[in-house]
């Protein structure tokens, strides 16, 4: 089958013929219909995130189950599924506590670039190829743990479903599940890419009264306004915190989200919220980066600084719900699919993402 392989840090990806093993016990083969191109993949290309190489990237996919391995009973051939890149183990401290995105077992395997237990389903001429975030969805097919498969209704378009597997769930979940945005509140969203736009959709769904989108790219600000932001600002030339205060009688926003993960943005988000407000870090900065916050204010103002990983979601509960909301016309996820590309043009899709030309570029198989 064809797959986009990253052979060395810096790239480019090369689309090659690779071999995929049959699904082992507890595993499933999925034929991919679509795969979104995400900044987290790019972090592997640049080396900001480490993953063993050579590897097949891609972690935002949806498709149809083609085969199931021994012992798989939750899903069956023909099911339409969103791929979740965080199959929680169900039995570690965090899973038992009900916070599967913090699962310590899943996290360890993810960084090893393998399937659970250290096995690899990908190879080429007998040489191993590593997985990325369990999925390796820049390929015609993938073999994944059954727990990565989230069944969804069959009438939902799989291009949109793919985005629910990462960007949409991450952004929308940060607003709805982590911050628990309240009706009538004020929010600022830094970064209006796929995740930031999804956070804006989440704020709108939750009934926020004002939503400020802060992004240096005009196309992204325009898309944000179309999706429900009430105001948009260019943080390189405008004082976003001042705008937030202006909209809230001088206090500041109730919530601010950093979906960019760029240096200094958490501090800007901190500045934009009122006393007692909530700052949610969503965009993943490079390994080793730190966030600099005003320490006396941290004490006196009682602001809450937290992170949100994968939208703090429970994939099997929240992803089908997001798809239902989309199908009922309550979430405009179509606007996120800016362009589709064949797998052969995966490097062009990354270039469009890095140039800020797209909300999301999607590989269609
Ligand atoms: Zn992603
Ligand atoms: Zn666990």
CSV table of C-alpha atoms and ligand atoms in Angstrom, one decimal:
chain,number,residue,atom,x,y,z
A,1,UNK,CA,0.0,0.0,0.0
A,2,UNK,CA,1.0,3.6,-0.4
A,3,UNK,CA,2.1,5.6,2.7
A,4,UNK,CA,3.8,8.9,3.4
A,5,UNK,CA,7.1,8.1,5.2
A,6,UNK,CA,9.3,10.5,7.2
A,7,UNK,CA,12.9,9.1,6.9
A,8,UNK,CA,14.8,11.9,8.6
A,9,UNK,CA,14.2,15.1,10.7
A,10,UNK,CA,13.6,18.0,8.3
A,11,UNK,CA,11.7,15.9,5.8
A,12,UNK,CA,10.3,15.9,3.2
A,13,UNK,CA,7.8,13.1,3.4
A,14,UNK,CA,8.1,10.5,0.6
A,15,UNK,CA,5.1,8.5,-0.6
A,16,UNK,CA,6.3,4.9,-0.9
A,17,UNK,CA,5.1,1.4,-1.1
A,18,UNK,CA,5.1,-0.2,2.3
A,19,UNK,CA,3.8,-3.4,3.9
A,20,UNK,CA,1.1,-3.6,6.5
A,21,UNK,CA,0.7,-6.7,8.6
A,22,UNK,CA,-2.6,-8.4,9.3
A,23,UNK,CA,-4.3,-7.3,12.5
A,24,UNK,CA,-3.1,-9.1,15.6
A,25,UNK,CA,-5.2,-10.0,18.6
A,26,UNK,CA,-7.1,-6.9,19.7
A,27,UNK,CA,-6.2,-5.0,16.6
A,28,UNK,CA,-8.1,-3.7,13.6
A,29,UNK,CA,-7.3,-2.8,10.0
A,30,UNK,CA,-8.9,0.4,8.9
A,31,UNK,CA,-9.1,1.6,5.2
A,32,UNK,CA,-8.7,5.4,5.5
A,33,UNK,CA,-11.1,7.7,3.7
A,34,UNK,CA,-9.5,11.0,4.9
A,35,UNK,CA,-6.6,12.3,7.0
A,36,UNK,CA,-6.2,15.8,8.3
A,37,UNK,CA,-2.8,17.5,8.3
A,38,UNK,CA,-2.0,18.7,11.8
A,39,UNK,CA,0.7,20.8,13.4
A,40,UNK,CA,1.6,17.9,15.6
A,41,UNK,CA,2.7,15.9,12.5
A,42,UNK,CA,4.8,18.9,11.5
A,43,UNK,CA,6.4,19.0,15.0
A,44,UNK,CA,7.8,15.5,14.2
A,45,UNK,CA,9.1,16.7,10.8
A,46,UNK,CA,11.0,19.6,12.5
A,47,UNK,CA,12.1,17.5,15.4
A,48,UNK,CA,10.2,19.6,18.0
A,49,UNK,CA,8.5,16.3,19.0
A,50,UNK,CA,10.6,13.2,18.9
A,51,UNK,CA,9.4,9.9,17.4
A,52,UNK,CA,11.6,7.0,16.2
A,53,UNK,CA,12.2,7.2,12.4
A,54,UNK,CA,11.6,6.2,9.7
A,55,UNK,CA,7.9,6.5,10.5
A,56,UNK,CA,4.5,6.9,8.8
A,57,UNK,CA,3.0,10.1,10.1
A,58,UNK,CA,-0.7,11.1,10.3
A,59,UNK,CA,-3.0,11.0,13.4
A,60,UNK,CA,-6.3,12.7,12.3
A,61,UNK,CA,-8.1,10.0,10.3
A,62,UNK,CA,-11.4,8.4,9.6
A,63,UNK,CA,-12.3,5.4,7.5
A,64,UNK,CA,-14.0,2.0,7.3
A,65,UNK,CA,-13.0,-1.1,9.2
A,66,UNK,CA,-11.8,-3.7,6.8
A,67,UNK,CA,-10.7,-6.6,9.1
A,68,UNK,CA,-10.6,-7.3,12.8
A,69,UNK,CA,-8.1,-9.5,14.8
A,70,UNK,CA,-8.8,-12.2,17.3
A,71,UNK,CA,-10.8,-11.2,20.3
A,72,UNK,CA,-12.2,-7.9,18.9
A,73,UNK,CA,-15.9,-7.7,19.7
A,74,UNK,CA,-16.6,-3.9,20.1
A,75,UNK,CA,-16.2,-3.1,16.4
A,76,UNK,CA,-16.8,-5.1,13.2
A,77,UNK,CA,-15.9,-5.1,9.5
A,78,UNK,CA,-17.8,-2.3,7.7
A,79,UNK,CA,-18.1,0.1,10.7
A,80,UNK,CA,-17.3,3.7,10.0
A,81,UNK,CA,-14.9,5.0,12.5
A,82,UNK,CA,-13.0,8.0,13.7
A,83,UNK,CA,-9.5,7.1,14.8
A,84,UNK,CA,-8.6,8.2,18.3
A,85,UNK,CA,-4.9,8.7,18.9
A,86,UNK,CA,-5.1,8.1,22.6
A,87,UNK,CA,-6.5,4.6,23.4
A,88,UNK,CA,-6.7,4.8,27.2
A,89,UNK,CA,-5.9,1.5,29.0
A,90,UNK,CA,-9.0,1.7,31.3
A,91,UNK,CA,-7.2,0.5,34.4
A,92,UNK,CA,-4.4,2.9,35.4
A,93,UNK,CA,-4.9,5.6,38.1
A,94,UNK,CA,-6.0,8.2,35.6
A,95,UNK,CA,-8.3,6.0,33.7
A,96,UNK,CA,-10.0,4.8,36.8
A,97,UNK,CA,-10.3,8.4,37.9
A,98,UNK,CA,-12.2,9.1,34.7
A,99,UNK,CA,-9.5,11.1,32.9
A,100,UNK,CA,-8.5,8.8,30.1
A,101,UNK,CA,-6.5,11.5,28.2
A,102,UNK,CA,-4.0,11.4,31.0
A,103,UNK,CA,-3.6,7.6,30.7
A,104,UNK,CA,0.0,6.7,31.6
A,105,UNK,CA,0.0,3.4,29.7
A,106,UNK,CA,-1.1,4.9,26.4
A,107,UNK,CA,1.3,7.8,26.7
A,108,UNK,CA,4.3,5.6,27.1
A,109,UNK,CA,3.6,3.5,23.9
A,110,UNK,CA,2.8,6.6,21.9
A,111,UNK,CA,6.3,8.0,22.5
A,112,UNK,CA,7.8,4.7,21.6
A,113,UNK,CA,6.3,4.9,18.1
A,114,UNK,CA,4.9,1.4,18.3
A,115,UNK,CA,1.6,-0.4,18.8
A,116,UNK,CA,0.8,-1.4,22.5
A,117,UNK,CA,3.4,-3.9,23.7
A,118,UNK,CA,6.1,-2.7,21.3
A,119,UNK,CA,5.0,-4.4,18.1
A,120,UNK,CA,5.1,-2.8,14.6
A,121,UNK,CA,2.5,-3.5,11.9
A,122,UNK,CA,4.5,-1.4,9.3
A,123,UNK,CA,7.5,-2.5,7.4
A,124,UNK,CA,9.3,-2.1,4.0
A,125,UNK,CA,11.4,-4.9,2.5
A,126,UNK,CA,11.8,-6.5,5.9
A,127,UNK,CA,13.0,-3.2,7.5
A,128,UNK,CA,10.8,-1.8,10.3
A,129,UNK,CA,8.8,1.4,10.0
A,130,UNK,CA,7.6,3.1,13.1
A,131,UNK,CA,4.0,4.3,13.9
A,132,UNK,CA,3.1,7.8,14.9
A,133,UNK,CA,0.6,8.3,17.7
A,134,UNK,CA,-0.7,4.7,17.2
A,135,UNK,CA,-2.4,5.7,13.9
A,136,UNK,CA,0.0,6.4,11.0
A,137,UNK,CA,-3.0,7.7,9.0
A,138,UNK,CA,-1.1,9.1,6.0
A,139,UNK,CA,-1.5,5.7,4.4
A,140,UNK,CA,-4.2,3.8,2.5
A,141,UNK,CA,-4.7,1.5,5.5
A,142,UNK,CA,-3.6,1.3,9.1
A,143,UNK,CA,-3.5,-1.4,11.8
A,144,UNK,CA,-4.5,0.1,15.2
A,145,UNK,CA,-5.6,-1.2,18.6
A,146,UNK,CA,-9.4,-1.7,18.5
A,147,UNK,CA,-9.6,0.9,21.3
A,148,UNK,CA,-8.5,3.6,18.8
A,149,UNK,CA,-11.7,3.0,16.7
A,150,UNK,CA,-14.7,5.2,17.6
A,151,UNK,CA,-17.8,4.0,15.6
A,152,UNK,CA,-19.9,6.8,14.1
A,153,UNK,CA,-23.1,7.0,12.1
A,154,UNK,CA,-22.7,5.9,8.4
A,155,UNK,CA,-24.3,9.0,6.9
A,156,UNK,CA,-21.6,11.4,8.2
A,157,UNK,CA,-18.9,12.5,5.7
A,158,UNK,CA,-15.6,10.9,6.6
A,159,UNK,CA,-13.6,14.0,5.7
A,160,UNK,CA,-15.3,16.0,8.4
A,161,UNK,CA,-15.2,12.9,10.8
A,162,UNK,CA,-11.4,12.8,10.3
A,163,UNK,CA,-11.0,16.3,11.8
A,164,UNK,CA,-13.1,15.3,14.8
A,165,UNK,CA,-10.3,12.8,15.5
A,166,UNK,CA,-7.9,15.6,16.5
A,167,UNK,CA,-8.4,19.3,15.8
A,168,UNK,CA,-12.2,19.6,16.4
A,169,UNK,CA,-12.2,17.5,19.6
A,170,UNK,CA,-9.1,19.3,20.9
A,171,UNK,CA,-10.4,22.8,20.4
A,172,UNK,CA,-14.1,22.2,21.1
A,173,UNK,CA,-13.3,20.0,24.1
A,174,UNK,CA,-10.9,22.6,25.6
A,175,UNK,CA,-13.9,25.1,25.6
A,176,UNK,CA,-16.8,22.8,26.5
A,177,UNK,CA,-15.2,20.0,28.6
A,178,UNK,CA,-12.2,21.6,30.2
A,179,UNK,CA,-13.0,25.3,30.6
A,180,UNK,CA,-16.8,24.6,30.8
A,181,UNK,CA,-17.5,27.9,29.1
A,182,UNK,CA,-20.7,29.4,30.6
A,183,UNK,CA,-23.6,31.1,28.7
A,184,UNK,CA,-23.1,34.9,28.5
A,185,UNK,CA,-19.4,34.7,29.1
A,186,UNK,CA,-16.5,36.3,27.3
A,187,UNK,CA,-13.7,34.3,25.7
A,188,UNK,CA,-10.5,35.1,23.8
A,189,UNK,CA,-9.0,32.4,21.5
A,190,UNK,CA,-5.4,32.9,20.5
A,191,UNK,CA,-4.7,31.1,17.2
A,192,UNK,CA,-7.4,30.5,14.6
A,193,UNK,CA,-6.1,27.4,12.8
A,194,UNK,CA,-8.1,24.1,12.9
A,195,UNK,CA,-7.9,23.8,16.8
A,196,UNK,CA,-8.5,27.5,17.4
A,197,UNK,CA,-11.5,27.6,15.1
A,198,UNK,CA,-12.9,24.6,16.9
A,199,UNK,CA,-12.4,26.3,20.2
A,200,UNK,CA,-14.4,29.2,18.8
A,201,UNK,CA,-17.2,26.8,17.7
A,202,UNK,CA,-17.1,25.3,21.2
A,203,UNK,CA,-17.5,28.7,22.9
A,204,UNK,CA,-20.3,29.6,20.6
A,205,UNK,CA,-22.1,26.2,21.2
A,206,UNK,CA,-21.7,26.9,25.0
A,207,UNK,CA,-23.4,30.3,24.6
A,208,UNK,CA,-20.5,32.7,25.1
A,209,UNK,CA,-21.6,36.3,24.5
A,210,UNK,CA,-18.3,37.6,23.1
A,211,UNK,CA,-15.6,35.6,21.4
A,212,UNK,CA,-12.4,37.3,20.3
A,213,UNK,CA,-10.2,35.5,17.7
A,214,UNK,CA,-6.6,36.6,17.8
A,215,UNK,CA,-4.5,35.6,14.8
A,216,UNK,CA,-1.9,37.4,12.7
A,217,UNK,CA,-3.3,35.8,9.4
A,218,UNK,CA,-6.2,37.8,7.8
A,219,UNK,CA,-7.7,34.6,6.2
A,220,UNK,CA,-7.9,32.9,9.6
A,221,UNK,CA,-9.5,36.0,11.3
A,222,UNK,CA,-12.1,36.1,8.5
A,223,UNK,CA,-12.9,32.4,8.9
A,224,UNK,CA,-13.1,32.9,12.7
A,225,UNK,CA,-15.7,35.7,12.2
A,226,UNK,CA,-17.7,33.5,9.9
A,227,UNK,CA,-17.7,30.6,12.4
A,228,UNK,CA,-18.9,32.7,15.4
A,229,UNK,CA,-16.2,34.9,16.7
A,230,UNK,CA,-17.7,38.3,17.5
A,231,UNK,CA,-14.4,40.2,17.2
A,232,UNK,CA,-11.1,39.5,15.6
A,233,UNK,CA,-7.7,41.1,16.2
A,234,UNK,CA,-4.1,40.8,14.9
A,235,UNK,CA,-2.0,40.2,18.1
A,236,UNK,CA,1.1,41.5,16.3
A,237,UNK,CA,-0.4,45.0,15.9
A,238,UNK,CA,-3.3,45.2,18.3
A,239,UNK,CA,-3.6,44.9,22.1
A,240,UNK,CA,-5.8,41.8,22.5
A,241,UNK,CA,-6.0,42.1,26.3
A,242,UNK,CA,-7.1,45.7,26.0
A,243,UNK,CA,-9.9,44.6,23.6
A,244,UNK,CA,-11.0,41.9,26.0
A,245,UNK,CA,-11.2,44.5,28.8
A,246,UNK,CA,-13.1,46.9,26.6
A,247,UNK,CA,-15.7,44.2,25.9
A,248,UNK,CA,-16.2,43.4,29.6
A,249,UNK,CA,-16.6,46.6,31.4
A,250,UNK,CA,-12.8,46.8,32.1
A,251,UNK,CA,-12.5,43.4,33.8
A,252,UNK,CA,-11.1,41.1,31.1
A,253,UNK,CA,-12.3,37.9,29.5
A,254,UNK,CA,-13.6,35.0,31.6
A,255,UNK,CA,-11.6,32.5,29.5
A,256,UNK,CA,-8.6,32.6,27.2
A,257,UNK,CA,-7.3,29.8,25.1
A,258,UNK,CA,-3.8,29.4,23.7
A,259,UNK,CA,-4.2,27.2,20.7
A,260,UNK,CA,-1.0,28.4,19.1
A,261,UNK,CA,1.6,27.0,21.5
A,262,UNK,CA,4.0,29.7,20.4
A,263,UNK,CA,6.4,31.5,22.8
A,264,UNK,CA,4.7,34.1,25.0
A,265,UNK,CA,1.1,33.3,24.1
A,266,UNK,CA,0.2,31.8,27.4
A,267,UNK,CA,1.3,35.0,29.0
A,268,UNK,CA,-0.8,37.0,26.6
A,269,UNK,CA,-3.8,34.8,27.4
A,270,UNK,CA,-3.1,35.3,31.1
A,271,UNK,CA,-3.2,39.1,30.6
A,272,UNK,CA,-6.5,38.9,28.7
A,273,UNK,CA,-8.5,37.2,31.5
A,274,UNK,CA,-10.1,38.8,34.5
A,275,UNK,CA,-9.3,38.0,38.1
A,276,UNK,CA,-10.4,34.5,38.8
A,277,UNK,CA,-10.6,33.8,35.1
A,278,UNK,CA,-9.4,30.7,33.4
A,279,UNK,CA,-6.4,30.3,31.0
A,280,UNK,CA,-6.3,27.0,29.0
A,281,UNK,CA,-3.1,26.0,27.2
A,282,UNK,CA,-4.1,23.8,24.2
A,283,UNK,CA,-1.4,24.2,21.4
A,284,UNK,CA,1.6,22.1,22.0
A,285,UNK,CA,4.9,24.0,22.3
A,286,UNK,CA,8.2,22.4,21.4
A,287,UNK,CA,9.8,20.1,24.1
A,288,UNK,CA,11.7,22.2,26.7
A,289,UNK,CA,9.7,25.4,26.2
A,290,UNK,CA,8.5,27.3,29.3
A,291,UNK,CA,5.7,29.7,30.1
A,292,UNK,CA,6.6,33.0,31.9
A,293,UNK,CA,3.8,34.4,34.1
A,294,UNK,CA,3.7,37.3,36.5
A,295,UNK,CA,4.3,35.6,39.9
A,296,UNK,CA,2.7,38.2,42.3
A,297,UNK,CA,-0.4,38.5,40.1
A,298,UNK,CA,-0.6,34.7,40.1
A,299,UNK,CA,-1.2,34.9,43.9
A,300,UNK,CA,-3.3,38.0,44.1
A,301,UNK,CA,-5.6,37.5,41.1
A,302,UNK,CA,-6.6,33.8,41.6
A,303,UNK,CA,-6.5,33.1,37.9
A,304,UNK,CA,-6.6,29.4,37.0
A,305,UNK,CA,-4.0,28.2,34.5
A,306,UNK,CA,-4.6,24.8,33.1
A,307,UNK,CA,-3.9,22.6,30.1
A,308,UNK,CA,-6.2,20.6,28.0
A,309,UNK,CA,-4.9,17.5,26.1
A,310,UNK,CA,-7.1,16.1,23.3
A,311,UNK,CA,-9.9,18.4,24.5
A,312,UNK,CA,-10.0,16.5,27.8
A,313,UNK,CA,-12.4,14.2,25.9
A,314,UNK,CA,-13.7,10.7,26.3
A,315,UNK,CA,-13.4,9.7,22.6
A,316,UNK,CA,-16.2,7.1,22.5
A,317,UNK,CA,-18.6,9.4,24.3
A,318,UNK,CA,-17.7,12.8,22.9
A,319,UNK,CA,-16.7,12.2,19.3
A,320,UNK,CA,-20.0,10.6,18.1
A,321,UNK,CA,-21.8,13.5,19.9
A,322,UNK,CA,-19.8,16.1,18.0
A,323,UNK,CA,-20.6,14.2,14.7
A,324,UNK,CA,-24.4,14.3,15.7
A,325,UNK,CA,-24.2,18.0,16.4
A,326,UNK,CA,-22.6,18.6,13.0
A,327,UNK,CA,-25.2,16.4,11.2
A,328,UNK,CA,-28.0,18.4,12.9
A,329,UNK,CA,-26.5,21.7,11.6
A,330,UNK,CA,-25.3,23.0,15.0
A,331,UNK,CA,-21.6,22.9,14.2
A,332,UNK,CA,-20.2,24.3,10.9
A,333,UNK,CA,-17.3,21.8,10.5
A,334,UNK,CA,-17.5,22.0,6.7
A,335,UNK,CA,-15.8,25.4,6.9
A,336,UNK,CA,-12.7,23.7,8.5
A,337,UNK,CA,-12.0,21.6,5.4
A,338,UNK,CA,-10.4,24.3,3.3
A,339,UNK,CA,-8.7,22.1,0.7
A,340,UNK,CA,-8.3,18.4,0.0
A,341,UNK,CA,-5.1,16.8,-1.5
A,342,UNK,CA,-4.2,13.3,-2.8
A,343,UNK,CA,-1.6,11.5,-0.6
A,344,UNK,CA,1.0,12.2,-3.3
A,345,UNK,CA,0.8,15.9,-2.5
A,346,UNK,CA,1.2,15.6,1.3
A,347,UNK,CA,4.2,18.0,1.3
A,348,UNK,CA,2.1,20.6,-0.5
A,349,UNK,CA,-0.6,20.2,2.1
A,350,UNK,CA,2.0,20.9,4.9
A,351,UNK,CA,3.2,23.9,2.9
A,352,UNK,CA,-0.4,25.3,2.8
A,353,UNK,CA,-0.8,24.7,6.5
A,354,UNK,CA,2.5,26.5,7.3
A,355,UNK,CA,1.7,29.4,5.0
A,356,UNK,CA,-1.6,29.9,6.9
A,357,UNK,CA,-3.6,29.4,3.8
A,358,UNK,CA,-6.0,26.8,5.2
A,359,UNK,CA,-8.1,26.1,8.3
A,360,UNK,CA,-7.3,22.5,7.6
A,361,UNK,CA,-5.8,20.7,4.7
A,362,UNK,CA,-7.2,17.2,4.3
A,363,UNK,CA,-5.7,14.2,2.5
A,364,UNK,CA,-8.4,12.3,0.7
A,365,UNK,CA,-7.9,8.7,-0.3
B,1,LIG,ZN1,-3.4,16.7,15.7
B,2,LIG,ZN1,-4.9,4.2,31.6
